[in-house]
Coordinates of N, CA and C and ligand atoms in Angstrom, one line a residue:
M1 N 15.7 28.5 -56.7 CA 14.2 28.4 -56.3 C 14.0 29.3 -55.1
S2 N 12.8 29.9 -55.0 CA 12.5 30.8 -53.9 C 12.2 30.1 -52.6
D3 N 12.0 30.8 -51.6 CA 11.8 30.2 -50.3 C 10.5 29.3 -50.2
T4 N 10.6 28.3 -49.6 CA 9.5 27.4 -49.4 C 9.2 27.0 -48.0
L5 N 8.0 27.1 -47.6 CA 7.6 26.8 -46.2 C 7.1 25.4 -46.0
A6 N 7.6 24.7 -45.0 CA 7.2 23.4 -44.7 C 6.5 23.4 -43.3
I7 N 5.5 22.6 -43.1 CA 4.8 22.5 -41.8 C 5.1 21.1 -41.4
I8 N 5.5 20.9 -40.1 CA 5.6 19.6 -39.5 C 4.4 19.5 -38.5
G9 N 3.5 18.7 -38.8 CA 2.3 18.6 -38.0 C 2.6 17.5 -36.9
G10 N 2.2 17.8 -35.7 CA 2.4 16.9 -34.6 C 1.1 16.2 -34.2
T11 N 1.0 15.6 -33.0 CA -0.1 14.9 -32.6 C -1.3 15.9 -32.7
G12 N -2.4 15.4 -33.3 CA -3.6 16.2 -33.5 C -3.6 17.0 -34.8
L13 N -2.5 17.0 -35.5 CA -2.5 17.7 -36.8 C -1.7 16.8 -37.8
T14 N -2.5 15.8 -38.3 CA -1.9 14.8 -39.3 C -2.2 15.2 -40.7
Q15 N -3.1 16.2 -40.9 CA -3.4 16.7 -42.2 C -3.5 18.2 -42.1
L16 N -3.3 18.9 -43.2 CA -3.5 20.3 -43.2 C -4.7 20.7 -44.0
P17 N -5.8 21.0 -43.3 CA -7.0 21.3 -44.1 C -6.8 22.5 -45.0
G18 N -7.4 22.4 -46.2 CA -7.3 23.5 -47.2 C -6.1 23.3 -48.1
L19 N -5.3 22.3 -47.8 CA -4.1 22.0 -48.7 C -4.6 21.2 -49.9
T20 N -4.4 21.8 -51.0 CA -4.7 21.1 -52.3 C -3.4 20.3 -52.6
I21 N -3.5 19.0 -52.5 CA -2.3 18.2 -52.6 C -2.0 17.9 -54.1
S22 N -0.8 18.2 -54.5 CA -0.5 17.9 -55.9 C 0.5 16.7 -56.0
N23 N 1.2 16.4 -54.9 CA 2.2 15.4 -54.9 C 2.4 14.8 -53.5
A24 N 2.6 13.5 -53.4 CA 3.0 12.9 -52.2 C 4.4 12.3 -52.4
H25 N 5.4 12.9 -51.9 CA 6.8 12.4 -52.2 C 7.2 11.3 -51.2
D26 N 7.6 10.2 -51.8 CA 8.2 9.1 -50.9 C 9.7 9.4 -51.0
V27 N 10.3 10.1 -50.1 CA 11.7 10.5 -50.2 C 12.5 9.4 -49.5
Q28 N 13.5 8.9 -50.1 CA 14.5 8.0 -49.4 C 15.7 8.9 -49.1
T29 N 16.1 8.8 -47.9 CA 17.2 9.6 -47.4 C 18.4 8.8 -46.9
P30 N 19.6 9.4 -46.7 CA 20.7 8.6 -46.2 C 20.4 8.0 -44.8
Y31 N 19.3 8.5 -44.2 CA 19.0 8.1 -42.8 C 17.8 7.2 -42.8
G32 N 17.3 6.8 -44.0 CA 16.1 5.9 -44.0 C 14.9 6.8 -44.4
S33 N 13.7 6.3 -44.0 CA 12.5 6.9 -44.5 C 11.9 7.9 -43.5
P34 N 11.3 9.0 -44.0 CA 10.6 9.9 -43.1 C 9.4 9.2 -42.5
S35 N 8.7 9.9 -41.6 CA 7.5 9.4 -41.0 C 6.4 9.1 -41.9
A36 N 6.3 9.8 -43.0 CA 5.2 9.7 -44.0 C 5.7 10.3 -45.3
P37 N 4.9 10.0 -46.4 CA 5.2 10.8 -47.6 C 5.1 12.3 -47.3
I38 N 5.9 13.0 -48.0 CA 5.9 14.5 -47.8 C 4.9 15.0 -48.8
L39 N 3.9 15.7 -48.3 CA 2.8 16.2 -49.1 C 3.2 17.6 -49.7
E40 N 3.1 17.7 -51.0 CA 3.4 19.0 -51.6 C 2.1 19.5 -52.2
G41 N 1.8 20.7 -51.9 CA 0.5 21.3 -52.5 C 0.4 22.7 -52.3
E42 N -0.8 23.2 -52.5 CA -1.0 24.7 -52.4 C -2.1 25.0 -51.4
L43 N -1.7 26.0 -50.6 CA -2.7 26.5 -49.6 C -2.9 27.9 -50.0
N44 N -4.2 28.3 -50.4 CA -4.5 29.6 -50.9 C -3.6 30.0 -52.0
G45 N -3.2 29.0 -52.8 CA -2.3 29.4 -54.0 C -0.9 29.4 -53.7
Y46 N -0.4 29.1 -52.5 CA 1.0 29.1 -52.2 C 1.5 27.7 -52.0
R47 N 2.8 27.5 -52.5 CA 3.4 26.1 -52.4 C 3.8 25.9 -50.9
V48 N 3.3 24.7 -50.4 CA 3.6 24.4 -49.0 C 3.9 22.9 -49.0
L49 N 4.9 22.5 -48.1 CA 5.1 21.1 -47.9 C 4.6 20.8 -46.5
F50 N 4.1 19.5 -46.4 CA 3.5 19.1 -45.1 C 4.0 17.7 -44.8
L51 N 4.4 17.6 -43.5 CA 4.8 16.3 -43.1 C 4.2 16.0 -41.7
A52 N 3.5 14.8 -41.6 CA 3.0 14.4 -40.3 C 4.1 13.7 -39.5
R53 N 4.5 14.3 -38.5 CA 5.7 13.9 -37.7 C 5.5 12.4 -37.2
H54 N 4.3 12.1 -36.9 CA 4.1 10.7 -36.3 C 3.5 9.8 -37.4
G55 N 3.6 10.2 -38.6 CA 3.0 9.4 -39.7 C 1.5 9.7 -39.8
H56 N 0.9 9.2 -40.9 CA -0.5 9.4 -41.1 C -1.1 8.1 -41.6
P57 N -2.0 7.4 -40.9 CA -2.5 7.8 -39.6 C -1.4 7.7 -38.5
H58 N -1.6 8.3 -37.4 CA -0.7 8.4 -36.3 C -0.1 7.1 -35.9
R59 N 1.2 6.9 -35.9 CA 1.7 5.6 -35.4 C 3.1 5.7 -34.9
V60 N 4.0 6.6 -35.3 CA 5.3 6.6 -34.8 C 5.5 7.4 -33.5
P61 N 5.9 6.7 -32.4 CA 6.0 7.4 -31.1 C 7.2 8.4 -31.1
P62 N 7.2 9.4 -30.2 CA 8.1 10.4 -30.3 C 9.6 10.0 -30.3
H63 N 9.9 8.9 -29.5 CA 11.3 8.5 -29.4 C 11.7 7.7 -30.6
Q64 N 10.7 7.3 -31.5 CA 11.1 6.5 -32.7 C 10.9 7.3 -34.0
V65 N 10.6 8.6 -33.9 CA 10.5 9.4 -35.1 C 11.9 9.5 -35.7
N66 N 12.0 9.3 -37.0 CA 13.2 9.5 -37.7 C 13.4 11.0 -38.0
Y67 N 13.8 11.7 -37.0 CA 13.9 13.2 -37.2 C 14.9 13.5 -38.3
R68 N 16.0 12.8 -38.4 CA 17.0 13.1 -39.4 C 16.4 12.9 -40.8
A69 N 15.7 11.8 -41.0 CA 15.1 11.6 -42.4 C 14.0 12.7 -42.6
N70 N 13.3 13.0 -41.6 CA 12.2 14.0 -41.8 C 12.8 15.3 -42.3
L71 N 13.8 15.8 -41.6 CA 14.3 17.1 -41.9 C 15.1 17.1 -43.2
W72 N 15.9 16.0 -43.4 CA 16.6 15.9 -44.7 C 15.7 15.9 -45.9
A73 N 14.6 15.1 -45.8 CA 13.6 15.0 -46.9 C 13.0 16.4 -47.2
L74 N 12.7 17.1 -46.2 CA 12.1 18.4 -46.4 C 13.1 19.3 -47.1
Q75 N 14.3 19.3 -46.7 CA 15.3 20.1 -47.4 C 15.5 19.6 -48.8
N76 N 15.5 18.3 -49.0 CA 15.6 17.8 -50.3 C 14.5 18.3 -51.3
L77 N 13.4 18.6 -50.7 CA 12.3 19.1 -51.6 C 12.3 20.7 -51.5
Y78 N 13.4 21.2 -51.2 CA 13.7 22.7 -51.2 C 13.0 23.5 -50.2
A79 N 12.6 22.9 -49.1 CA 12.1 23.7 -47.9 C 13.2 24.5 -47.4
T80 N 12.9 25.8 -47.1 CA 13.9 26.7 -46.5 C 13.5 27.0 -45.1
D81 N 12.2 26.9 -44.8 CA 11.7 27.3 -43.5 C 10.7 26.2 -43.0
V82 N 10.8 26.0 -41.7 CA 9.9 24.9 -41.1 C 9.2 25.5 -39.9
I83 N 7.9 25.3 -39.9 CA 7.1 25.6 -38.8 C 6.7 24.3 -38.2
A84 N 7.1 24.1 -36.9 CA 6.8 22.8 -36.2 C 5.6 23.0 -35.3
I85 N 4.7 22.1 -35.3 CA 3.5 22.1 -34.4 C 3.8 21.1 -33.3
N86 N 3.7 21.5 -32.1 CA 4.1 20.5 -31.0 C 3.0 20.6 -29.9
A87 N 2.5 19.4 -29.5 CA 1.6 19.3 -28.3 C 2.5 19.2 -27.1
V88 N 2.2 20.0 -26.1 CA 3.1 20.0 -24.9 C 2.3 20.0 -23.6
G89 N 3.0 19.7 -22.5 CA 2.4 19.9 -21.1 C 2.8 21.3 -20.6
G90 N 2.0 21.9 -19.8 CA 2.3 23.2 -19.3 C 2.9 23.1 -17.9
I91 N 4.0 23.8 -17.7 CA 4.7 23.7 -16.4 C 4.4 25.0 -15.6
T92 N 4.8 26.1 -16.1 CA 4.7 27.4 -15.4 C 3.3 28.0 -15.5
R93 N 3.0 29.0 -14.6 CA 1.7 29.5 -14.4 C 0.9 29.9 -15.6
N94 N 1.5 30.6 -16.6 CA 0.7 31.0 -17.7 C 0.4 29.9 -18.7
M95 N 1.1 28.8 -18.6 CA 1.0 27.7 -19.6 C -0.2 26.8 -19.3
T96 N -1.4 27.4 -19.4 CA -2.6 26.7 -19.1 C -3.1 25.9 -20.3
S97 N -3.9 24.9 -20.1 CA -4.4 24.1 -21.2 C -5.0 24.9 -22.3
Q98 N -4.7 24.6 -23.5 CA -5.1 25.2 -24.7 C -4.4 26.5 -25.0
A99 N -3.5 26.9 -24.1 CA -2.6 28.1 -24.5 C -1.8 27.7 -25.7
L100 N -1.6 28.7 -26.5 CA -0.7 28.5 -27.7 C 0.6 29.3 -27.4
V101 N 1.7 28.7 -27.7 CA 3.0 29.3 -27.2 C 4.0 29.2 -28.4
V102 N 4.7 30.3 -28.6 CA 5.8 30.3 -29.5 C 7.1 30.4 -28.7
P103 N 7.7 29.2 -28.3 CA 8.8 29.2 -27.4 C 10.0 29.9 -28.0
V104 N 10.9 30.2 -27.1 CA 12.2 30.9 -27.5 C 13.4 30.1 -27.2
Q105 N 13.3 29.2 -26.2 CA 14.5 28.4 -25.9 C 14.2 27.0 -25.7
I106 N 15.2 26.2 -25.6 CA 15.0 24.7 -25.4 C 16.0 24.2 -24.4
I107 N 15.6 23.2 -23.6 CA 16.5 22.4 -22.8 C 16.2 20.9 -23.3
D108 N 17.3 20.2 -23.6 CA 17.2 18.9 -24.2 C 17.4 17.8 -23.1
Y109 N 16.4 17.1 -22.8 CA 16.6 15.9 -21.8 C 16.4 14.6 -22.5
T110 N 16.4 14.6 -23.9 CA 16.3 13.3 -24.6 C 17.6 12.6 -24.6
H111 N 17.5 11.3 -24.8 CA 18.8 10.5 -24.9 C 18.6 9.4 -25.9
G112 N 19.7 9.0 -26.5 CA 19.7 7.8 -27.4 C 19.0 8.1 -28.7
R113 N 18.7 9.4 -29.0 CA 18.2 9.7 -30.3 C 19.3 10.1 -31.3
E114 N 19.1 9.7 -32.6 CA 20.0 10.2 -33.6 C 19.9 11.7 -33.7
S115 N 20.8 12.4 -33.3 CA 20.6 13.8 -33.1 C 21.5 14.7 -34.0
T116 N 22.3 14.1 -34.9 CA 23.1 15.0 -35.7 C 23.3 14.4 -37.1
I117 N 23.5 15.2 -38.1 CA 23.8 14.7 -39.4 C 25.3 14.7 -39.6
F118 N 26.0 15.2 -38.6 CA 27.5 15.2 -38.8 C 28.1 13.9 -38.2
E119 N 28.3 12.9 -39.0 CA 28.8 11.7 -38.5 C 29.9 11.2 -39.5
G120 N 30.7 10.2 -39.0 CA 31.7 9.6 -39.9 C 32.8 10.5 -40.2
E121 N 33.5 10.3 -41.3 CA 34.6 11.1 -41.7 C 34.1 12.4 -42.2
L122 N 34.5 13.5 -41.6 CA 34.1 14.8 -41.9 C 35.2 15.7 -42.3
S123 N 35.0 16.6 -43.2 CA 36.1 17.5 -43.5 C 35.8 18.9 -43.0
G124 N 34.5 19.2 -42.7 CA 34.2 20.6 -42.4 C 33.9 20.8 -40.9
V125 N 33.5 22.0 -40.6 CA 33.1 22.3 -39.2 C 31.9 21.6 -38.8
T126 N 31.8 21.1 -37.6 CA 30.6 20.3 -37.2 C 29.9 20.9 -36.0
H127 N 30.4 22.0 -35.5 CA 29.8 22.6 -34.3 C 28.9 23.8 -34.8
V128 N 27.6 23.6 -34.9 CA 26.8 24.7 -35.3 C 26.4 25.6 -34.1
D129 N 26.3 26.9 -34.3 CA 25.8 27.7 -33.2 C 24.3 27.4 -32.9
F130 N 23.9 27.2 -31.6 CA 22.6 26.9 -31.3 C 22.1 27.7 -30.1
S131 N 22.8 28.9 -30.0 CA 22.4 29.8 -28.8 C 20.9 30.1 -28.8
Y132 N 20.4 30.4 -30.0 CA 19.0 30.7 -30.1 C 18.4 29.7 -31.0
P133 N 17.8 28.7 -30.5 CA 17.4 27.5 -31.3 C 16.3 27.8 -32.3
Y134 N 15.5 28.8 -32.0 CA 14.4 29.1 -33.0 C 14.8 30.3 -33.8
T135 N 14.3 30.4 -35.0 CA 14.7 31.5 -35.9 C 13.7 32.6 -35.6
E136 N 14.3 33.8 -35.3 CA 13.4 34.9 -34.9 C 12.4 35.3 -35.9
S137 N 12.9 35.3 -37.2 CA 11.9 35.8 -38.2 C 10.7 34.9 -38.3
L138 N 10.9 33.6 -38.1 CA 9.8 32.7 -38.2 C 8.9 32.8 -36.9
R139 N 9.5 33.0 -35.8 CA 8.8 33.3 -34.6 C 7.9 34.5 -34.7
Q140 N 8.5 35.5 -35.3 CA 7.7 36.8 -35.5 C 6.5 36.5 -36.5
L141 N 6.8 35.7 -37.5 CA 5.8 35.4 -38.5 C 4.6 34.8 -37.8
L142 N 4.9 33.8 -36.9 CA 3.8 33.1 -36.1 C 3.1 34.1 -35.2
L143 N 3.8 35.0 -34.6 CA 3.2 35.9 -33.6 C 2.3 36.9 -34.4
K144 N 2.8 37.4 -35.5 CA 2.0 38.4 -36.3 C 0.7 37.7 -36.9
S145 N 0.9 36.5 -37.3 CA -0.2 35.7 -37.9 C -1.3 35.5 -36.9
A146 N -0.9 35.1 -35.7 CA -1.8 34.9 -34.6 C -2.6 36.2 -34.3
K147 N -1.9 37.3 -34.3 CA -2.5 38.6 -34.0 C -3.5 38.9 -35.1
E148 N -3.2 38.6 -36.3 CA -4.1 38.9 -37.4 C -5.4 38.2 -37.3
V149 N -5.4 37.0 -36.8 CA -6.6 36.2 -36.6 C -7.1 36.3 -35.2
S150 N -6.6 37.2 -34.4 CA -7.1 37.5 -33.0 C -7.0 36.2 -32.2
E151 N -5.9 35.4 -32.3 CA -5.7 34.3 -31.4 C -4.6 34.7 -30.4
P152 N -4.9 34.6 -29.2 CA -3.9 35.0 -28.2 C -2.8 33.9 -28.2
V153 N -1.6 34.4 -28.2 CA -0.4 33.5 -28.2 C 0.6 34.0 -27.2
I154 N 1.2 33.1 -26.5 CA 2.3 33.5 -25.5 C 3.6 33.6 -26.3
N155 N 4.2 34.7 -26.2 CA 5.5 34.9 -26.9 C 6.6 34.6 -25.9
G156 N 7.3 33.4 -26.1 CA 8.4 33.1 -25.2 C 8.1 31.8 -24.4
G157 N 9.1 31.4 -23.7 CA 9.0 30.2 -22.9 C 10.1 29.2 -23.3
V158 N 10.4 28.4 -22.3 CA 11.5 27.4 -22.5 C 10.8 26.0 -22.7
Y159 N 11.2 25.4 -23.8 CA 10.6 24.1 -24.1 C 11.6 23.0 -23.6
G160 N 11.2 22.2 -22.7 CA 12.0 21.1 -22.2 C 11.6 19.8 -23.0
A161 N 12.6 19.3 -23.7 CA 12.3 18.1 -24.5 C 12.6 16.8 -23.7
T162 N 11.6 16.0 -23.5 CA 11.9 14.7 -22.7 C 11.8 13.5 -23.7
Q163 N 12.3 12.4 -23.2 CA 12.5 11.2 -24.0 C 11.1 10.5 -24.3
G164 N 10.2 10.4 -23.3 CA 9.0 9.7 -23.5 C 9.3 8.2 -23.8
P165 N 8.3 7.5 -24.3 CA 6.9 8.0 -24.5 C 6.1 8.1 -23.2
R166 N 6.6 7.7 -22.1 CA 5.9 7.9 -20.8 C 5.9 9.4 -20.5
L167 N 4.9 9.8 -19.8 CA 4.9 11.2 -19.2 C 5.8 11.2 -18.0
E168 N 6.0 12.4 -17.5 CA 7.1 12.6 -16.5 C 6.5 12.3 -15.1
T169 N 7.4 12.2 -14.1 CA 7.0 12.1 -12.7 C 6.9 13.6 -12.2
V170 N 6.2 13.7 -11.1 CA 6.1 15.0 -10.5 C 7.5 15.6 -10.1
A171 N 8.4 14.8 -9.6 CA 9.7 15.2 -9.3 C 10.5 15.7 -10.5
E172 N 10.3 15.0 -11.6 CA 11.0 15.4 -12.9 C 10.5 16.8 -13.3
I173 N 9.2 17.0 -13.2 CA 8.7 18.3 -13.6 C 9.2 19.4 -12.7
F174 N 9.2 19.0 -11.4 CA 9.7 20.0 -10.4 C 11.2 20.4 -10.8
R175 N 11.9 19.4 -11.1 CA 13.3 19.7 -11.5 C 13.4 20.5 -12.8
M176 N 12.5 20.1 -13.7 CA 12.5 20.9 -15.0 C 12.2 22.4 -14.8
E177 N 11.2 22.6 -13.8 CA 10.8 23.9 -13.5 C 12.0 24.7 -12.9
Q178 N 12.7 24.0 -12.0 CA 13.9 24.7 -11.4 C 14.9 25.0 -12.5
D179 N 15.0 24.1 -13.5 CA 15.9 24.4 -14.6 C 15.5 25.6 -15.5
G180 N 14.2 25.9 -15.4 CA 13.7 27.1 -16.2 C 12.8 26.7 -17.3
C181 N 12.3 25.4 -17.3 CA 11.4 25.0 -18.4 C 10.0 25.6 -18.1
D182 N 9.3 26.0 -19.1 CA 7.9 26.4 -19.1 C 7.0 25.4 -19.7
L183 N 7.5 24.6 -20.6 CA 6.7 23.6 -21.3 C 7.5 22.3 -21.3
V184 N 6.7 21.2 -21.5 CA 7.4 19.9 -21.6 C 6.8 19.2 -22.8
G185 N 7.6 18.7 -23.7 CA 7.1 17.9 -24.8 C 8.2 16.9 -25.2
M186 N 7.8 16.0 -26.2 CA 8.7 14.9 -26.5 C 9.3 15.0 -27.9
T187 N 8.9 16.0 -28.6 CA 9.3 16.0 -30.1 C 10.2 17.3 -30.5
G188 N 10.4 18.2 -29.5 CA 11.1 19.4 -29.9 C 12.6 19.2 -30.3
M189 N 13.1 18.1 -29.7 CA 14.5 17.8 -30.0 C 14.6 16.3 -30.3
P190 N 15.5 15.9 -31.3 CA 16.5 16.8 -31.9 C 16.1 17.6 -33.1
E191 N 14.7 17.7 -33.3 CA 14.2 18.3 -34.5 C 14.8 19.7 -34.8
A192 N 14.8 20.5 -33.7 CA 15.3 21.9 -33.9 C 16.8 21.9 -34.2
A193 N 17.5 21.1 -33.6 CA 19.0 21.1 -33.8 C 19.3 20.6 -35.2
L194 N 18.6 19.6 -35.7 CA 18.8 19.1 -37.0 C 18.5 20.2 -38.0
A195 N 17.4 20.9 -37.8 CA 17.0 22.0 -38.7 C 18.2 23.0 -38.8
R196 N 18.8 23.3 -37.6 CA 19.9 24.2 -37.6 C 21.1 23.6 -38.4
E197 N 21.4 22.4 -38.2 CA 22.5 21.8 -38.9 C 22.3 21.8 -40.4
L198 N 21.0 21.7 -40.8 CA 20.7 21.6 -42.2 C 20.4 23.1 -42.8
K199 N 20.6 24.1 -41.9 CA 20.4 25.5 -42.3 C 19.0 25.8 -42.7
L200 N 18.1 25.1 -42.0 CA 16.7 25.4 -42.2 C 16.2 26.4 -41.1
R201 N 15.5 27.4 -41.5 CA 14.9 28.3 -40.5 C 13.8 27.5 -39.8
Y202 N 13.6 27.7 -38.5 CA 12.7 26.8 -37.8 C 12.1 27.5 -36.6
A203 N 10.8 27.3 -36.4 CA 10.2 27.8 -35.2 C 9.0 26.8 -34.8
S204 N 8.6 26.9 -33.5 CA 7.6 26.0 -33.1 C 6.3 26.8 -32.6
L205 N 5.2 26.2 -33.0 CA 3.9 26.7 -32.4 C 3.5 25.6 -31.5
S206 N 3.6 25.8 -30.2 CA 3.2 24.7 -29.2 C 1.8 24.9 -28.7
V207 N 1.2 23.8 -28.5 CA -0.2 23.8 -27.9 C -0.2 23.1 -26.6
V208 N -0.6 23.8 -25.5 CA -0.6 23.1 -24.2 C -1.8 22.2 -24.1
V209 N -1.6 20.9 -23.9 CA -2.8 20.0 -23.9 C -3.1 19.4 -22.5
N210 N -2.2 19.7 -21.6 CA -2.4 19.2 -20.2 C -1.5 20.0 -19.3
P211 N -1.9 20.1 -18.0 CA -0.9 20.6 -17.0 C 0.1 19.5 -16.8
A212 N 1.4 19.8 -16.8 CA 2.4 18.8 -16.6 C 2.2 18.1 -15.3
A213 N 2.9 16.9 -15.1 CA 2.7 16.1 -13.9 C 2.8 16.9 -12.6
G214 N 1.8 16.8 -11.8 CA 1.9 17.6 -10.5 C 1.4 19.0 -10.6
K215 N 1.1 19.5 -11.8 CA 0.6 20.8 -12.0 C -0.9 21.0 -12.1
G216 N -1.6 19.9 -12.2 CA -3.0 19.9 -12.3 C -3.6 19.1 -11.1
E217 N -4.9 18.8 -11.2 CA -5.5 18.0 -10.1 C -5.4 16.6 -10.5
G218 N -4.8 15.8 -9.6 CA -4.7 14.3 -9.9 C -3.7 14.0 -11.0
V219 N -4.0 12.9 -11.7 CA -3.1 12.4 -12.7 C -3.5 13.0 -14.1
I220 N -2.6 12.8 -15.1 CA -2.9 13.3 -16.4 C -3.8 12.2 -17.1
T221 N -4.8 12.6 -17.8 CA -5.7 11.6 -18.5 C -5.6 11.9 -20.0
I222 N -5.7 10.8 -20.7 CA -5.7 10.9 -22.2 C -6.9 11.7 -22.7
K223 N -8.0 11.6 -21.9 CA -9.2 12.3 -22.3 C -9.0 13.8 -22.3
E224 N -8.4 14.3 -21.2 CA -8.1 15.8 -21.2 C -7.2 16.2 -22.3
I225 N -6.2 15.3 -22.5 CA -5.2 15.6 -23.6 C -6.0 15.7 -24.9
D226 N -6.8 14.8 -25.2 CA -7.5 14.7 -26.5 C -8.4 15.9 -26.6
E227 N -9.1 16.3 -25.6 CA -10.1 17.4 -25.7 C -9.3 18.7 -25.9
N228 N -8.2 18.9 -25.2 CA -7.5 20.2 -25.4 C -6.8 20.2 -26.8
L229 N -6.4 19.0 -27.2 CA -5.7 18.9 -28.5 C -6.7 19.3 -29.6
A230 N -7.9 18.8 -29.5 CA -8.9 19.1 -30.6 C -9.2 20.6 -30.6
A231 N -9.4 21.2 -29.5 CA -9.7 22.6 -29.4 C -8.5 23.5 -29.9
G232 N -7.3 23.1 -29.4 CA -6.1 23.9 -29.6 C -5.8 23.8 -31.1
M233 N -5.9 22.7 -31.7 CA -5.5 22.5 -33.1 C -6.4 23.3 -34.1
E234 N -7.6 23.5 -33.7 CA -8.5 24.4 -34.5 C -7.9 25.8 -34.6
R235 N -7.4 26.2 -33.5 CA -6.8 27.6 -33.5 C -5.4 27.6 -34.2
V236 N -4.7 26.5 -34.1 CA -3.4 26.4 -34.8 C -3.6 26.4 -36.3
K237 N -4.6 25.8 -36.8 CA -4.9 25.8 -38.2 C -5.1 27.2 -38.7
R238 N -5.9 28.0 -38.0 CA -6.1 29.3 -38.4 C -4.8 30.1 -38.5
I239 N -4.0 29.9 -37.5 CA -2.7 30.7 -37.5 C -1.8 30.2 -38.6
V240 N -1.8 28.9 -38.8 CA -0.9 28.4 -39.8 C -1.3 28.9 -41.2
E241 N -2.6 28.9 -41.5 CA -3.1 29.3 -42.8 C -2.7 30.8 -43.0
T242 N -2.8 31.6 -42.0 CA -2.4 33.0 -42.1 C -0.9 33.1 -42.3
A243 N -0.2 32.3 -41.5 CA 1.3 32.3 -41.6 C 1.8 32.0 -43.0
V244 N 1.1 31.0 -43.7 CA 1.4 30.7 -45.1 C 1.2 31.9 -46.0
N245 N 0.1 32.6 -45.8 CA -0.1 33.8 -46.7 C 0.9 34.8 -46.4
R246 N 1.2 35.1 -45.2 CA 2.2 36.1 -44.8 C 3.6 35.8 -45.3
F247 N 3.9 34.5 -45.2 CA 5.3 34.0 -45.6 C 5.5 34.4 -47.0
Y248 N 4.5 34.2 -47.9 CA 4.8 34.4 -49.3 C 4.4 35.9 -49.8
T249 N 3.8 36.7 -48.9 CA 3.5 38.0 -49.4 C 4.3 39.1 -48.7
E250 N 4.9 38.8 -47.6 CA 5.6 39.9 -46.9 C 6.9 40.3 -47.5
Ligands
HPA1 N1 4.8 15.7 -21.1 C1 5.5 15.4 -22.2 N2 5.1 15.5 -23.4 C2 3.8 16.0 -23.5 C3 3.0 16.3 -22.4 C4 3.6 16.1 -21.1 O1 2.9 16.4 -20.1 N3 1.8 16.6 -22.9 C5 1.9 16.6 -24.3 N4 3.1 16.2 -24.6

């Protein structure tokens, strides 16, 4: 079977507009159930898989997402490439609210999450290379697609994955900045690592929905997150639609 693109929608993207759904797959995996049925359909005539990371309607918090089941299920439906949409807080100067970012690196601060498919009695190699956590060809696809629809996107940045579900303290963000993080989110890991273990190509399109703790004025409000999310996701949808076209025609 030829390459198939899957989209994992995050907070603010629980449905993919324009997707003509032909199937909703209830996939059972060795790790349990995915966050939601995996939607299979066509976008502009091209086969696409879509999964709402937090379920649909939104309900599974970041630390309780069954990342292993999600990725395994997508692969089971023959996904080869995964574009992940992530809402994030902005840490460094350019990462202002509503900025769209295609990050290039990850630092993982999560804990206690099921983060590998390599468990139990194993016969093969279990150490995958993860030097470059995102797949460059998919990153480029996102960047070119954004350019095609004239949406400014920041190329690069380090995604710091935190455990959540609470937001961070000012000191935690200060430390993350010193570590080199540009963005902070709760869903980037172990998703990216599991994709690598499963040999799925993977990239993230991240949407900054608030200045990280201590980086804006006062405290972080859900109102500002929601407003930035709504505006940012409209732009994400345009880019994703173009990315789907390019993926199958390039
Ligand atoms: N921190 C962690 N995750 C997030 C944030 C944040 O500030 N904003 C959106 N997701």
